[in-house]
Coordinates of C-alpha atoms and ligand atoms in Angstrom, one line a residue:
M1 CA 1.9 56.3 -56.2
V2 CA 2.4 52.6 -57.5
E3 CA 4.6 52.8 -60.6
A4 CA 3.2 51.5 -63.8
D5 CA 5.3 47.3 -63.8
S6 CA 5.5 45.5 -67.3
K7 CA 5.3 42.4 -64.8
V8 CA 1.2 43.4 -64.2
P9 CA -1.0 41.4 -66.3
Q10 CA -3.4 43.5 -68.5
H11 CA -5.7 41.4 -68.8
I12 CA -6.5 38.1 -65.9
L13 CA -8.8 35.5 -66.6
V14 CA -10.4 33.3 -63.9
I15 CA -11.7 30.2 -64.1
G16 CA -14.4 29.1 -61.2
A17 CA -16.7 32.1 -59.1
G18 CA -16.5 29.9 -56.4
A19 CA -14.4 31.2 -53.2
F20 CA -11.7 30.8 -54.5
G21 CA -11.9 32.3 -57.4
L22 CA -14.4 35.1 -56.1
G23 CA -12.1 35.4 -53.1
T24 CA -8.8 36.7 -55.4
T25 CA -11.2 38.7 -58.0
L26 CA -11.9 40.3 -54.8
S27 CA -8.2 41.1 -53.7
L28 CA -7.3 42.0 -56.7
L29 CA -9.9 44.8 -57.0
S30 CA -8.3 46.1 -53.3
K31 CA -5.1 46.6 -55.2
P32 CA -4.1 49.9 -57.0
A33 CA -1.0 47.5 -58.3
Y34 CA -4.2 46.0 -61.0
N35 CA -6.0 49.3 -61.2
A36 CA -5.7 48.9 -64.9
T37 CA -6.0 44.9 -65.2
R38 CA -8.8 43.7 -66.8
I39 CA -10.5 41.1 -65.1
T40 CA -12.9 38.1 -66.6
I41 CA -14.5 35.7 -64.7
V42 CA -16.4 32.9 -66.3
D43 CA -18.4 30.0 -64.7
S44 CA -20.1 27.3 -66.6
S45 CA -22.8 27.6 -64.3
T46 CA -26.0 29.8 -65.8
Q47 CA -27.1 30.7 -62.1
L48 CA -24.6 32.4 -60.1
P49 CA -24.0 31.9 -57.3
N50 CA -23.8 28.1 -58.5
P51 CA -25.8 26.0 -57.0
S52 CA -23.9 23.0 -57.9
G53 CA -21.5 24.3 -56.8
S54 CA -18.9 23.6 -53.6
S55 CA -19.0 27.5 -52.2
V56 CA -23.0 26.9 -52.5
D57 CA -24.9 25.1 -49.7
A58 CA -27.7 26.7 -46.6
N59 CA -23.8 26.6 -44.8
R60 CA -19.9 26.0 -43.0
I61 CA -18.6 25.9 -40.5
V62 CA -16.1 28.7 -39.1
R63 CA -13.6 27.4 -37.1
A64 CA -9.7 27.5 -35.9
D65 CA -9.9 24.1 -34.4
Y66 CA -7.4 23.1 -36.6
A67 CA -4.7 19.6 -35.6
Y68 CA -2.4 22.4 -38.0
V69 CA -2.0 25.2 -36.2
H70 CA -1.2 27.1 -39.6
Y71 CA -4.7 26.7 -40.5
S72 CA -5.9 28.4 -36.9
R73 CA -3.9 30.7 -37.4
L74 CA -5.2 31.7 -41.0
A75 CA -8.8 31.3 -39.6
I76 CA -8.5 33.1 -36.8
E77 CA -7.7 35.9 -39.0
A78 CA -11.0 35.0 -41.1
Q79 CA -12.8 35.3 -38.3
K80 CA -12.0 38.6 -37.7
L81 CA -13.7 39.7 -40.3
C82 CA -16.0 37.4 -40.5
R83 CA -17.8 39.1 -36.5
D84 CA -17.7 42.5 -38.4
T85 CA -21.8 41.9 -38.3
S86 CA -22.5 45.5 -40.2
A87 CA -24.5 44.8 -43.1
Q88 CA -21.6 46.0 -45.3
G89 CA -19.2 43.9 -43.2
C90 CA -18.5 39.6 -44.1
G91 CA -20.9 38.7 -41.2
G92 CA -23.0 41.0 -41.9
E93 CA -27.0 40.5 -42.7
G94 CA -26.6 36.5 -41.4
R95 CA -23.9 35.8 -43.4
Y96 CA -21.7 34.7 -40.2
H97 CA -23.4 33.4 -36.4
E98 CA -21.1 32.8 -34.2
P99 CA -22.6 29.6 -31.8
G100 CA -19.7 27.3 -31.2
F101 CA -18.0 24.0 -32.4
V102 CA -18.0 20.5 -30.1
L103 CA -16.1 17.9 -32.0
T104 CA -16.4 14.5 -30.3
A105 CA -14.4 11.8 -30.7
D106 CA -14.7 7.8 -30.0
A107 CA -11.4 6.2 -27.3
G108 CA -8.6 5.5 -29.6
Q109 CA -10.2 7.9 -32.2
G110 CA -9.2 11.2 -31.1
A111 CA -5.7 11.8 -32.2
Y112 CA -7.1 14.8 -34.5
V113 CA -9.7 16.0 -31.6
S114 CA -6.7 16.3 -29.2
Q115 CA -4.5 17.9 -31.3
A116 CA -7.0 20.4 -32.2
L117 CA -7.5 21.1 -28.5
D118 CA -4.3 21.5 -28.2
S119 CA -4.1 23.9 -31.6
V120 CA -6.6 26.5 -29.8
L121 CA -5.6 26.1 -26.3
S122 CA -2.1 27.2 -27.6
L123 CA -3.4 29.9 -29.4
A124 CA -5.6 31.2 -26.6
A125 CA -3.0 31.4 -23.7
A126 CA -0.5 33.3 -26.1
D127 CA -3.5 36.3 -27.1
G128 CA -4.3 34.7 -30.6
G129 CA -7.2 36.5 -31.3
L130 CA -9.1 33.3 -29.4
D131 CA -11.0 33.3 -26.1
L132 CA -9.5 31.1 -23.2
S133 CA -12.5 30.6 -21.4
K134 CA -14.6 29.8 -24.7
I135 CA -12.6 26.5 -24.3
K136 CA -13.7 23.7 -22.6
E137 CA -12.7 20.2 -22.8
L138 CA -15.4 17.3 -21.9
H139 CA -14.7 14.1 -20.1
S140 CA -17.7 12.6 -20.4
Q141 CA -21.4 12.0 -21.8
N142 CA -23.0 14.5 -20.0
D143 CA -21.1 17.2 -20.3
I144 CA -21.1 16.9 -23.9
R145 CA -25.2 16.4 -23.7
K146 CA -24.8 19.9 -21.8
A147 CA -22.4 21.9 -24.5
T148 CA -24.5 20.9 -27.4
G149 CA -28.2 21.0 -25.9
Y150 CA -28.3 17.5 -28.0
E151 CA -30.1 15.6 -25.3
E152 CA -29.7 12.0 -27.0
V153 CA -25.7 12.1 -27.9
S154 CA -23.3 9.2 -27.2
G155 CA -20.0 9.4 -26.9
S156 CA -17.5 10.8 -23.9
Y157 CA -14.6 12.7 -25.7
G158 CA -14.0 15.9 -27.3
Y159 CA -14.4 19.5 -26.3
A160 CA -16.6 22.7 -27.4
N161 CA -14.6 25.8 -28.1
Y162 CA -17.2 29.0 -28.1
N163 CA -15.0 30.9 -30.4
S164 CA -16.2 29.0 -33.5
G165 CA -19.0 29.5 -36.2
W166 CA -20.4 28.6 -39.4
A167 CA -21.5 30.8 -42.8
D168 CA -24.8 30.7 -44.8
A169 CA -22.5 29.9 -47.5
E170 CA -24.8 30.9 -50.5
S171 CA -25.6 34.8 -49.1
C172 CA -21.7 35.1 -48.8
V173 CA -20.9 34.4 -52.6
A174 CA -23.9 36.2 -53.5
Y175 CA -22.4 38.9 -51.9
A176 CA -18.5 38.9 -52.9
L177 CA -20.2 38.8 -56.3
K178 CA -22.3 42.2 -55.3
R179 CA -19.1 43.7 -53.8
I180 CA -17.0 42.7 -56.7
Q181 CA -19.4 44.0 -59.4
K182 CA -20.1 47.5 -57.5
E183 CA -15.7 47.9 -56.4
G184 CA -15.1 46.4 -59.9
G185 CA -17.6 48.1 -61.8
D186 CA -16.4 48.1 -66.1
R187 CA -13.0 46.4 -65.3
V188 CA -14.7 42.8 -64.3
T189 CA -16.2 40.8 -66.7
I190 CA -18.0 38.1 -65.6
K191 CA -20.2 35.2 -67.6
S192 CA -22.4 32.7 -66.5
G193 CA -23.7 29.9 -68.8
A194 CA -19.9 29.9 -70.1
R195 CA -17.5 26.6 -69.8
V196 CA -14.3 26.4 -70.7
E197 CA -13.6 23.2 -72.8
R198 CA -10.5 23.4 -73.1
L199 CA -7.0 25.7 -72.3
S200 CA -5.4 27.1 -75.0
F201 CA -1.5 27.2 -75.6
S202 CA 0.7 28.2 -77.3
G203 CA 4.1 26.5 -76.5
D204 CA 4.7 26.0 -73.2
E205 CA 2.4 29.4 -72.3
C206 CA -0.9 29.3 -71.2
T207 CA -2.9 32.0 -73.2
G208 CA -6.5 31.9 -72.7
V209 CA -9.5 29.7 -72.6
E210 CA -11.3 28.2 -75.6
L211 CA -15.6 28.1 -74.1
A212 CA -17.9 25.1 -75.1
D213 CA -19.6 27.9 -77.4
G214 CA -16.2 28.2 -79.9
E215 CA -15.4 31.6 -77.9
S216 CA -11.4 31.9 -77.1
I217 CA -10.5 34.6 -74.5
K218 CA -7.3 35.3 -74.9
A219 CA -5.3 36.4 -71.3
D220 CA -1.9 37.1 -69.8
L221 CA -2.3 35.4 -66.9
V222 CA -5.4 31.9 -66.3
I223 CA -6.0 31.8 -63.0
L224 CA -8.3 28.0 -62.3
A225 CA -10.2 28.4 -58.8
A226 CA -12.7 25.9 -60.8
G227 CA -13.1 23.6 -57.2
A228 CA -13.3 20.3 -57.7
W229 CA -13.6 20.3 -61.9
S230 CA -10.3 21.6 -62.3
P231 CA -8.3 18.3 -62.7
T232 CA -10.9 17.9 -65.7
L233 CA -9.0 21.3 -67.2
I234 CA -5.4 19.9 -66.8
D235 CA -4.1 17.0 -65.5
L236 CA -2.6 17.6 -61.5
Q237 CA -0.8 13.8 -62.0
G238 CA -2.6 13.0 -58.6
R239 CA -3.0 16.1 -57.0
C240 CA -6.3 16.5 -56.6
L241 CA -9.1 13.9 -56.7
A242 CA -13.5 15.3 -56.5
T243 CA -14.9 13.1 -53.8
G244 CA -18.3 13.0 -53.4
Q245 CA -19.7 13.9 -49.9
T246 CA -23.0 13.2 -48.9
L247 CA -26.0 15.6 -47.3
A248 CA -29.5 15.7 -47.3
F249 CA -32.1 17.8 -45.6
I250 CA -35.1 17.5 -43.1
D251 CA -38.0 19.2 -42.6
I252 CA -37.7 20.6 -38.6
T253 CA -40.7 22.1 -36.8
D254 CA -41.0 25.5 -35.8
E255 CA -40.6 24.6 -32.4
E256 CA -37.6 22.1 -32.9
Q257 CA -36.4 24.8 -34.8
A258 CA -36.2 27.9 -31.8
A259 CA -34.8 24.8 -29.4
M260 CA -31.8 24.2 -32.3
A261 CA -30.9 27.5 -33.4
D262 CA -28.9 28.8 -30.7
R263 CA -26.6 24.7 -30.6
P264 CA -23.2 24.7 -31.6
T265 CA -22.3 22.5 -34.3
I266 CA -21.5 19.0 -33.7
M267 CA -19.3 16.5 -35.5
N268 CA -18.4 13.4 -34.5
L269 CA -15.2 12.7 -36.2
S270 CA -15.2 8.9 -35.4
R271 CA -18.1 9.1 -37.9
G272 CA -17.8 12.5 -39.8
M273 CA -21.2 13.3 -39.1
F274 CA -22.4 16.7 -38.4
I275 CA -25.4 19.0 -37.7
I276 CA -24.9 22.6 -37.9
P277 CA -28.0 24.8 -36.6
P278 CA -30.9 24.5 -39.1
R279 CA -32.3 28.0 -40.0
D280 CA -36.0 28.2 -42.0
N281 CA -36.6 25.3 -40.5
K282 CA -34.8 22.6 -42.9
L283 CA -32.3 20.7 -40.3
K284 CA -28.6 19.8 -42.9
I285 CA -27.0 16.3 -41.7
A286 CA -23.8 15.6 -43.5
R287 CA -20.4 13.3 -43.5
H288 CA -17.0 14.9 -44.2
G289 CA -15.4 12.0 -45.1
F290 CA -13.6 9.6 -47.2
G291 CA -16.6 10.1 -50.1
Y292 CA -17.2 8.3 -53.4
I293 CA -15.3 8.9 -56.6
N294 CA -15.7 9.2 -60.0
P295 CA -12.8 8.1 -61.7
V296 CA -13.4 8.5 -65.7
Q297 CA -11.2 9.0 -68.4
I298 CA -10.0 12.3 -69.4
P299 CA -7.4 13.2 -72.9
R300 CA -4.5 15.2 -71.7
R301 CA -1.7 17.0 -73.6
N302 CA 1.3 14.7 -74.8
I303 CA 4.0 15.8 -71.5
Q304 CA 6.7 16.0 -74.2
P305 CA 6.4 18.3 -76.9
R306 CA 9.9 18.4 -78.0
L307 CA 11.9 15.1 -78.3
A308 CA 15.4 14.9 -77.3
N309 CA 16.7 16.1 -80.4
G310 CA 14.7 19.5 -80.5
E311 CA 11.8 18.6 -82.7
I312 CA 9.1 19.0 -81.4
T313 CA 6.5 16.5 -81.7
P314 CA 2.4 16.6 -83.5
E315 CA -0.7 17.8 -80.5
R316 CA -1.3 14.6 -79.1
Y317 CA -4.0 13.3 -76.9
E318 CA -3.2 10.5 -74.2
Y319 CA -5.8 9.7 -71.7
V320 CA -5.5 9.7 -68.1
D321 CA -8.0 7.8 -65.2
V322 CA -8.8 10.8 -62.9
S323 CA -11.9 11.6 -60.4
V324 CA -14.4 13.9 -61.9
P325 CA -17.6 15.6 -60.0
K326 CA -21.0 13.8 -61.2
A327 CA -23.8 16.0 -60.6
G328 CA -27.6 16.3 -60.2
V329 CA -27.2 12.3 -59.0
P330 CA -29.3 11.4 -55.2
V331 CA -27.2 10.0 -52.4
P332 CA -26.8 6.2 -52.8
L333 CA -28.4 4.2 -50.3
E334 CA -24.8 3.5 -48.1
G335 CA -24.8 7.4 -47.7
Q336 CA -28.4 7.5 -46.7
E337 CA -28.2 5.0 -44.0
A338 CA -25.1 6.6 -42.8
L339 CA -27.0 9.5 -41.6
R340 CA -30.0 8.3 -41.3
E341 CA -28.0 6.5 -38.4
A342 CA -26.5 9.6 -37.7
L343 CA -29.7 11.3 -36.9
H344 CA -30.6 8.2 -34.8
E345 CA -27.5 8.8 -32.8
L346 CA -28.4 12.6 -32.4
V347 CA -32.1 13.3 -32.7
P348 CA -33.6 10.3 -32.6
H349 CA -37.1 11.7 -32.8
M350 CA -36.8 12.7 -36.3
A351 CA -34.3 10.7 -37.5
D352 CA -37.4 8.7 -39.8
R353 CA -38.6 11.6 -41.5
P354 CA -38.5 11.9 -45.5
F355 CA -35.7 13.5 -46.4
T356 CA -36.7 16.4 -48.2
R357 CA -33.4 16.8 -50.6
T358 CA -30.0 14.9 -51.0
R359 CA -26.7 16.2 -52.8
I360 CA -23.5 14.9 -53.1
C361 CA -21.3 17.7 -52.7
W362 CA -18.1 17.2 -53.8
Y363 CA -15.2 18.0 -52.4
C364 CA -11.8 18.9 -53.8
D365 CA -8.9 17.2 -52.2
T366 CA -5.2 16.6 -52.1
P367 CA -3.6 14.4 -50.6
T368 CA -2.4 16.4 -47.3
G369 CA -5.8 18.5 -47.3
D370 CA -3.9 21.6 -48.0
F371 CA -4.6 23.5 -50.7
L372 CA -3.1 23.8 -53.9
I373 CA -2.3 27.3 -54.5
T374 CA 1.3 28.1 -57.2
Y375 CA 2.3 28.5 -60.0
H376 CA 1.7 25.3 -62.7
P377 CA 5.1 24.1 -62.7
R378 CA 5.2 23.9 -65.8
H379 CA 3.0 26.6 -67.7
K380 CA 4.3 29.9 -66.2
S381 CA 0.9 31.7 -66.9
L382 CA -1.3 29.7 -65.3
F383 CA -1.5 29.6 -61.3
L384 CA -3.6 26.9 -60.1
A385 CA -5.9 28.3 -56.8
T386 CA -7.1 25.1 -56.2
G387 CA -7.7 21.9 -53.7
G388 CA -10.0 23.3 -50.4
S389 CA -10.1 19.5 -49.5
G390 CA -13.5 20.0 -47.0
H391 CA -12.8 23.2 -45.2
G392 CA -11.7 26.1 -48.1
F393 CA -15.1 27.9 -47.8
K394 CA -14.2 29.2 -43.7
F395 CA -10.8 31.1 -45.5
F396 CA -13.2 33.0 -47.8
P397 CA -12.3 36.4 -46.6
V398 CA -8.8 35.9 -46.4
I399 CA -7.9 33.3 -48.9
G400 CA -7.7 35.7 -52.0
D401 CA -5.1 38.0 -50.2
K402 CA -2.8 34.8 -49.6
I403 CA -3.4 34.4 -53.3
V404 CA -2.8 37.3 -55.1
D405 CA 0.3 36.9 -52.5
A406 CA 1.8 33.6 -54.0
I407 CA 1.5 34.9 -57.9
E408 CA 3.3 37.5 -56.5
G409 CA 6.1 35.9 -55.1
N410 CA 5.4 37.3 -51.8
L411 CA 3.6 34.4 -49.7
D412 CA 4.5 33.9 -46.5
P413 CA 6.5 30.7 -46.8
L414 CA 4.7 28.8 -44.2
Y415 CA 1.5 29.0 -46.3
A416 CA 3.7 28.6 -50.0
R417 CA 5.2 25.3 -48.3
E418 CA 1.8 23.7 -47.2
W419 CA 0.4 24.7 -50.8
R420 CA 3.1 23.8 -53.0
W421 CA 3.0 21.3 -55.8
R422 CA 4.4 18.4 -54.5
C423 CA 6.9 16.3 -56.2
D424 CA 5.4 12.4 -57.1
E425 CA 7.8 10.6 -54.1
E426 CA 6.9 12.3 -51.4
L427 CA 2.7 12.2 -52.7
Q428 CA 3.3 8.2 -53.1
K429 CA 5.1 8.3 -49.3
I430 CA 1.0 9.9 -48.3
Y431 CA -1.0 8.1 -50.3
G432 CA 1.3 4.6 -50.3
P433 CA 0.4 1.6 -52.9
E434 CA -3.0 2.1 -54.0
G435 CA -2.7 5.4 -55.3
F436 CA -4.3 8.7 -54.2
I437 CA -7.9 7.4 -53.3
G438 CA -8.5 9.2 -50.2
C439 CA -7.5 12.5 -48.0
E440 CA -5.1 11.5 -46.0
D441 CA -5.3 14.7 -43.3
G442 CA -6.3 13.0 -40.0
S443 CA -9.7 14.0 -40.3
R444 CA -11.9 11.2 -42.3
A445 CA -13.9 8.6 -41.7
G446 CA -16.2 6.2 -43.1
P447 CA -15.4 3.4 -45.7
K448 CA -12.6 5.0 -48.1
G449 CA -12.3 4.5 -52.4
M450 CA -16.0 4.2 -52.8
V451 CA -16.7 3.8 -56.8
L452 CA -20.0 6.1 -57.0
E453 CA -21.5 4.3 -60.2
D454 CA -20.3 0.3 -57.7
E455 CA -22.8 2.7 -54.5
M456 CA -25.3 4.3 -57.1
A457 CA -25.6 0.0 -58.2
R458 CA -26.5 -1.5 -54.9
T459 CA -29.9 -1.6 -54.0
R460 CA -30.0 -2.7 -50.2
Ligands
LIG1 C1 -20.8 19.8 -48.1 C2 -20.0 20.3 -48.5 C3 -19.3 20.7 -47.2 C4 -18.4 21.9 -46.4 N1 -18.7 21.7 -45.8 C5 -17.3 22.9 -44.6 C6 -17.4 23.8 -44.1 O1 -17.8 22.8 -43.2 N2 -16.2 24.7 -43.6 C7 -15.2 25.1 -44.8 O2 -14.8 25.9 -44.5 N3 -15.2 24.2 -46.0 C8 -16.6 23.4 -46.5 N4 -16.2 22.7 -47.1 C9 -15.3 23.4 -48.1 C10 -15.5 24.5 -49.4 O3 -16.9 24.9 -49.3 C11 -14.4 24.1 -50.1 O4 -13.3 24.2 -50.3 C12 -14.8 25.9 -51.2 O5 -15.9 26.0 -51.6 C13 -14.2 25.5 -52.8 O6 -14.1 27.0 -52.9 P1 -13.6 26.6 -55.1 O7 -14.2 27.9 -55.1 O8 -12.9 25.9 -55.0 O9 -15.0 25.8 -55.7 P2 -16.3 26.3 -56.2 O10 -17.0 26.1 -54.7 O11 -16.5 24.5 -57.0 O12 -16.3 27.5 -57.6 C14 -15.5 26.8 -58.2 C15 -16.5 26.8 -59.9 O13 -16.0 26.5 -61.0 C16 -16.9 26.2 -62.4 N5 -15.8 25.4 -63.3 C17 -15.9 24.2 -62.8 N6 -15.6 23.7 -64.2 C18 -15.5 24.7 -64.9 C19 -15.4 24.8 -66.8 N7 -14.8 24.4 -67.3 N8 -15.5 26.6 -67.3 C20 -16.1 27.2 -66.0 N9 -16.2 27.1 -65.0 C21 -16.4 26.2 -64.2 C22 -17.9 25.4 -61.3 O14 -19.0 25.6 -62.3 C23 -17.7 26.4 -59.5 O15 -18.5 27.2 -60.0 C24 -17.7 22.2 -47.8 C25 -17.7 21.3 -49.0 C26 -18.5 20.7 -49.5 C27 -19.0 19.8 -50.8
LIG2 C1 -20.4 8.6 -33.1 O1 -21.4 7.9 -33.6 C2 -21.5 7.0 -33.7 C3 -22.3 6.0 -34.5 O2 -23.9 7.0 -34.8 C4 -21.9 6.5 -32.3 O3 -22.1 5.0 -32.0 C5 -20.6 7.2 -31.4 O4 -20.8 6.9 -30.2 C6 -20.8 8.7 -31.8 N1 -19.3 9.1 -30.7 C7 -19.4 10.5 -30.1 C8 -17.5 10.4 -29.8 O5 -19.7 10.8 -30.2

């Protein structure tokens, strides 16, 4: 029997129907303490799953291969759920596949690779949910060829982890939406085409949102899970940076599809390039890098509403530079050339085929690559669930429980530490005098600090 608790919010508003927002909603629905709570999810996209959201794409890598062992552990928790491939299970109906993951790097750039190998080996040895016999260090070009099936691959160091896999991202989001509708019934409202124009405040308290169409929605708790768009709604003061990442698709033949379908994902960390096994004769090549930034000026609410003498200053906006997503733009030449070069390296015989589609997909990067999952330090009814930093998707089955733990103040201190609101001094030490222009999680390659508009202007 759960006692009525006056502290349980009566109405929770979730901004964003991606992995973080939907995962949180599913977790709330599973907990009896919230049986009397109404939940509203708003998303600016008229179409859900949102084709421009970071959580929607052909595929996402699901791997415990992290240099930081706590993410490895969390990924293993998620994978246990992914491996339920019954129709109702997380991984059912083709949502999850496990052909392995091969991580390579050139000499001198292999630090992340060997740290990730240490993480998975130590967890496998400790019976941490990984099969040790499925992890193999690769010491030569020939080893890498054999492990991946890619004939032409260069490079001579890396490792294979056949405990890892990938998820069909779009169908995972569709599955979560369906479950929310079924498990939430009348308690949950999902509003698509509902763009939050601004958060509403009464003093320091966040009281809800105003939508672009003028509607206002009041809530006791607002959860900001707007992915790379999060810094457009509240000034996160250098804690989240939208970075545009490049990807492209080429068409492949039935024979090529059959040959590549069950190969492991291969990722070359020196260049950040990766290929996930294709489906439906479409091969995706993508870069996990520092990405493009798109700085714009956005209004910021005055930070000091009270003067020293206690007088309330009038509401006032100042403008700050923030990198935000720009939707619907093609990949700049720089990115197209880099993707081509990687195709030449991995699949030379198909490298000159036209791209059937290119896309810039936006990461919500934090300086350390850790998520930002915490109450806003000043607005206590505003909870931040964002900062996916290009690796958040795999945690879809477990991140909601962690977010709800954090809302309740029960998050494992290990995660609470990683996902906290870091102080300015700590952040400045991480990104240095240039300011925050790229994520320093050790896994990024390619040029840093490229400005999207400049790259778009280049024609050769
Ligand atoms: C190209 C690419 C490859 C990736 N690869 C991997 C991978 O292999 N493995 C992995 O684990 N992770 C990967 N990631 C990272 C992962 O996809 C993200 O961390 C995760 O999906 C983020 O989910 P989210 O819910 O925070 O954001 P999103 O899915 O973007 O959801 C945010 C939602 O908020 C909505 N929104 C924004 N602003 C507003 C507003 N003002 N009003 C209303 N709604 C709003 C948006 O419409 C959007 O639907 C990748 C990301 C990208 C871009
Ligand atoms: C990474 O890619 C580059 C360029 O495609 C290539 O020169 C290099 O050998 C690759 N490294 C590994 C380890 O595969």
